[in-house]
Amino acid sequence: MAVVERSVYRNWQTVPEHFWSGEIFFTKGFRTFRELGNTSLGARTLEQMHLTKDMIKNMEVALQFKENSHPVTSIDADCSGSHVVVGSEGDRSITLFNCNRGTIHSALYSKKYGVGLVRFLAPHQILHTATMTDSSLKWSFILVITNPFADTIRLLSMTKNKYIRYFKGHTDKVQSVAVTPNGEYFLSSGKDRLTYLWESRVKVPQTVINLDSGTHVAIDSEAKIFATASSDSVIRLYDIRNCLKGPFALYDTKEEFLARSNWTGVKFSPDRNYIMLTTDCGYILLLNTSTGKLHRLLTGFEYKEGVNIGACFLGDSNYVFSGSEDGRIYVWDLDRPLRLGSNLDFEPFVLNGRHHHPCRCLVFNPTYALLVSSCKVTKFWTPRPSDAKIETATNVETE
């Protein structure tokens, strides 16, 4: 049974009741009223929250959920902002949170296949990869049979508790999945050194890209381009409509101090200006999307060599959040001036509060100005109500 705890922080008592009952808050610049349209969140009015640096510094835990007995290993937020999902490899579980109400919507277990990556295809439909091996397979003296569980991507309905579709094509473990904002297409890459472009309604891949190296993938917020980050330290950008023509840009990011590191993930910033590369050596790289040049090198957080630490952007792309081995959340202000001639940023600030175990998964939900972070415990971080500066929709500039 899920254990849900309200934060012990005093300010919880001052949170407006409407915060979890249907009001929608927006980070400045992320979405307009027309883009949101008629949502399923039950919003009665539209207000816009401007997150200042002080508000971000003072973010605190509003809710925490002790749902998992093992660490969370994957996290994602759906495009509408209504839900967040976490997956635990140790628990073999997938937990869906309702961000509108601040509750657990459902928790399902995949004991047979295990749970690797979790990604939203739709608000209640989750793509997930597997971690378990098929115990029915036998070793041959001359042939090693690949694992049919880990190379298949499954689409799970969280409301019906059943699999809708199986996507088969990879011949080795899937290590990266990225979905377009409308859920029409998604990308996957695996240890077989192949990258697939899938149409979500079709079981077989539409396009196959062979890069001869391990790869991570990301899709930009407008679903126009996607990036592959290969173990050969090269970023390749593709037009998602003409990816068979090959990449239209290649960025070689080899750095001497990163020679022994591995890339653990790639993301576009919401404004599409930056490409984020996470590593297992205590650095986060931000590249200029247009030029491929290193914009900033973020460091200063606790890390364990060889272990992935997750990171994410604020909705307006002006801040980066990172987990850490010490359980704290580190934040970098991308507007803060650096030393002349340097792109190294080693002075993040730290949010008040922490996890008691390493925090390696986090995601920012811009619809509710909500940061979600996980170790064994999943925490919802929000700005303090006393710091919130709210403007009504009539005062918000429209396009």
Coordinates of C-alpha atoms in Angstrom, one line a residue, residues 55-192:
M55 CA 11.6 31.9 -5.4
I56 CA 13.6 29.1 -6.9
K57 CA 16.1 29.3 -4.0
N58 CA 13.3 29.0 -1.5
M59 CA 11.5 26.1 -3.1
E60 CA 10.6 23.5 -0.5
V61 CA 9.0 20.1 -0.3
A62 CA 5.2 20.2 -0.3
L63 CA 4.6 16.5 -0.6
Q64 CA 6.6 13.3 -0.3
F65 CA 5.7 9.7 -1.3
K66 CA 7.2 6.6 0.3
E67 CA 6.0 4.3 -2.4
N68 CA 9.3 2.6 -3.4
S69 CA 11.5 0.2 -1.4
H70 CA 14.3 0.5 -3.9
P71 CA 15.7 3.6 -5.7
V72 CA 13.8 5.2 -8.6
T73 CA 15.8 4.8 -11.7
S74 CA 13.7 6.7 -14.3
I75 CA 11.3 9.6 -14.3
D76 CA 9.2 11.6 -16.8
A77 CA 6.4 14.2 -17.0
D78 CA 3.7 14.3 -19.6
C79 CA 3.4 17.3 -21.9
S80 CA 0.1 18.5 -20.4
G81 CA 1.7 18.6 -16.9
S82 CA -1.1 16.5 -15.4
H83 CA 1.0 13.5 -14.5
V84 CA 4.5 12.4 -13.5
V85 CA 5.7 8.8 -13.7
V86 CA 8.6 7.1 -12.0
G87 CA 10.0 3.6 -12.6
S88 CA 12.1 1.5 -10.2
E89 CA 14.3 -1.2 -11.5
G90 CA 14.7 -2.8 -8.0
D91 CA 10.9 -2.8 -7.3
R92 CA 10.0 -3.6 -11.0
S93 CA 7.3 -1.0 -10.5
I94 CA 5.8 2.0 -12.4
T95 CA 4.1 4.7 -10.3
L96 CA 1.8 7.3 -11.8
F97 CA 1.3 10.6 -9.9
N98 CA -1.5 13.1 -10.4
C99 CA 0.1 16.5 -10.3
N100 CA -3.3 18.2 -10.2
R101 CA -4.3 16.6 -7.0
G102 CA -0.9 15.7 -5.5
T103 CA -1.8 12.0 -5.2
I104 CA -0.8 8.6 -6.5
H105 CA -3.0 7.7 -9.5
S106 CA -1.8 4.1 -9.7
A107 CA 1.1 1.8 -9.1
L108 CA 1.7 -1.3 -11.3
Y109 CA 4.3 -4.0 -11.2
S110 CA 6.1 -5.7 -14.1
K111 CA 7.6 -8.7 -12.3
K112 CA 8.0 -10.7 -15.5
Y113 CA 9.8 -8.1 -17.6
G114 CA 11.2 -5.7 -15.0
V115 CA 11.2 -1.9 -15.5
G116 CA 14.0 0.1 -17.1
L117 CA 13.1 3.4 -18.8
V118 CA 9.6 5.0 -18.4
R119 CA 8.3 7.6 -20.9
F120 CA 4.9 9.1 -21.5
L121 CA 3.2 8.5 -24.8
A122 CA -0.1 9.8 -23.6
P123 CA -1.3 10.9 -20.1
H124 CA -2.2 7.3 -19.0
Q125 CA 0.0 5.4 -21.5
I126 CA 3.6 4.6 -20.6
L127 CA 6.4 3.3 -22.8
H128 CA 8.8 1.2 -20.8
T129 CA 11.8 -0.9 -21.4
A130 CA 12.6 -4.2 -19.6
T131 CA 15.5 -5.3 -17.4
M132 CA 14.7 -9.0 -16.8
T133 CA 16.1 -12.0 -18.7
D134 CA 14.0 -14.8 -20.0
S135 CA 14.7 -17.7 -17.6
S136 CA 13.4 -20.2 -20.2
L137 CA 16.3 -19.4 -22.5
K138 CA 19.3 -21.8 -22.4
W139 CA 22.9 -21.2 -23.2
S140 CA 24.3 -22.9 -26.3
F141 CA 27.9 -24.1 -26.5
I142 CA 28.4 -22.2 -29.7
L143 CA 25.7 -19.5 -29.6
V144 CA 24.6 -16.9 -27.1
I145 CA 20.9 -16.1 -27.5
T146 CA 20.0 -12.4 -27.0
N147 CA 17.5 -11.4 -24.4
P148 CA 14.0 -11.0 -26.0
F149 CA 12.7 -9.0 -23.0
A150 CA 15.3 -6.2 -22.8
D151 CA 15.2 -5.4 -26.5
T152 CA 11.4 -4.9 -26.7
I153 CA 9.6 -1.7 -25.8
R154 CA 6.2 -2.1 -24.3
L155 CA 3.2 0.3 -24.3
L156 CA 1.3 0.0 -21.0
S157 CA -2.1 1.3 -20.2
M158 CA -2.1 2.5 -16.6
T159 CA -5.9 2.6 -16.4
K160 CA -6.6 -0.8 -17.9
N161 CA -3.5 -2.5 -16.4
K162 CA -2.6 -4.2 -19.7
Y163 CA -0.1 -3.9 -22.5
I164 CA -1.5 -2.2 -25.6
R165 CA 1.4 -2.8 -28.0
Y166 CA 4.9 -4.3 -28.3
F167 CA 7.6 -2.6 -30.4
K168 CA 10.2 -5.1 -31.6
G169 CA 13.3 -4.3 -33.6
H170 CA 16.3 -4.0 -31.3
T171 CA 18.5 -7.0 -30.8
D172 CA 20.1 -5.8 -27.5
K173 CA 19.1 -3.8 -24.5
V174 CA 17.3 -0.5 -25.2
Q175 CA 19.2 2.3 -23.4
S176 CA 17.4 5.5 -24.5
V177 CA 13.8 6.5 -25.5
A178 CA 12.5 10.0 -26.5
V179 CA 8.9 10.9 -27.5
T180 CA 7.6 13.7 -29.6
P181 CA 5.3 16.2 -27.6
N182 CA 2.2 14.9 -29.4
G183 CA 3.1 11.3 -28.9
E184 CA 2.8 10.5 -32.6
Y185 CA 6.4 9.3 -32.9
F186 CA 9.2 8.2 -30.7
L187 CA 12.9 7.3 -30.9
S188 CA 14.8 4.5 -29.3
S189 CA 18.5 3.5 -29.2
G190 CA 20.1 0.4 -27.9
K191 CA 23.3 -1.4 -27.2
D192 CA 22.9 -2.9 -30.7

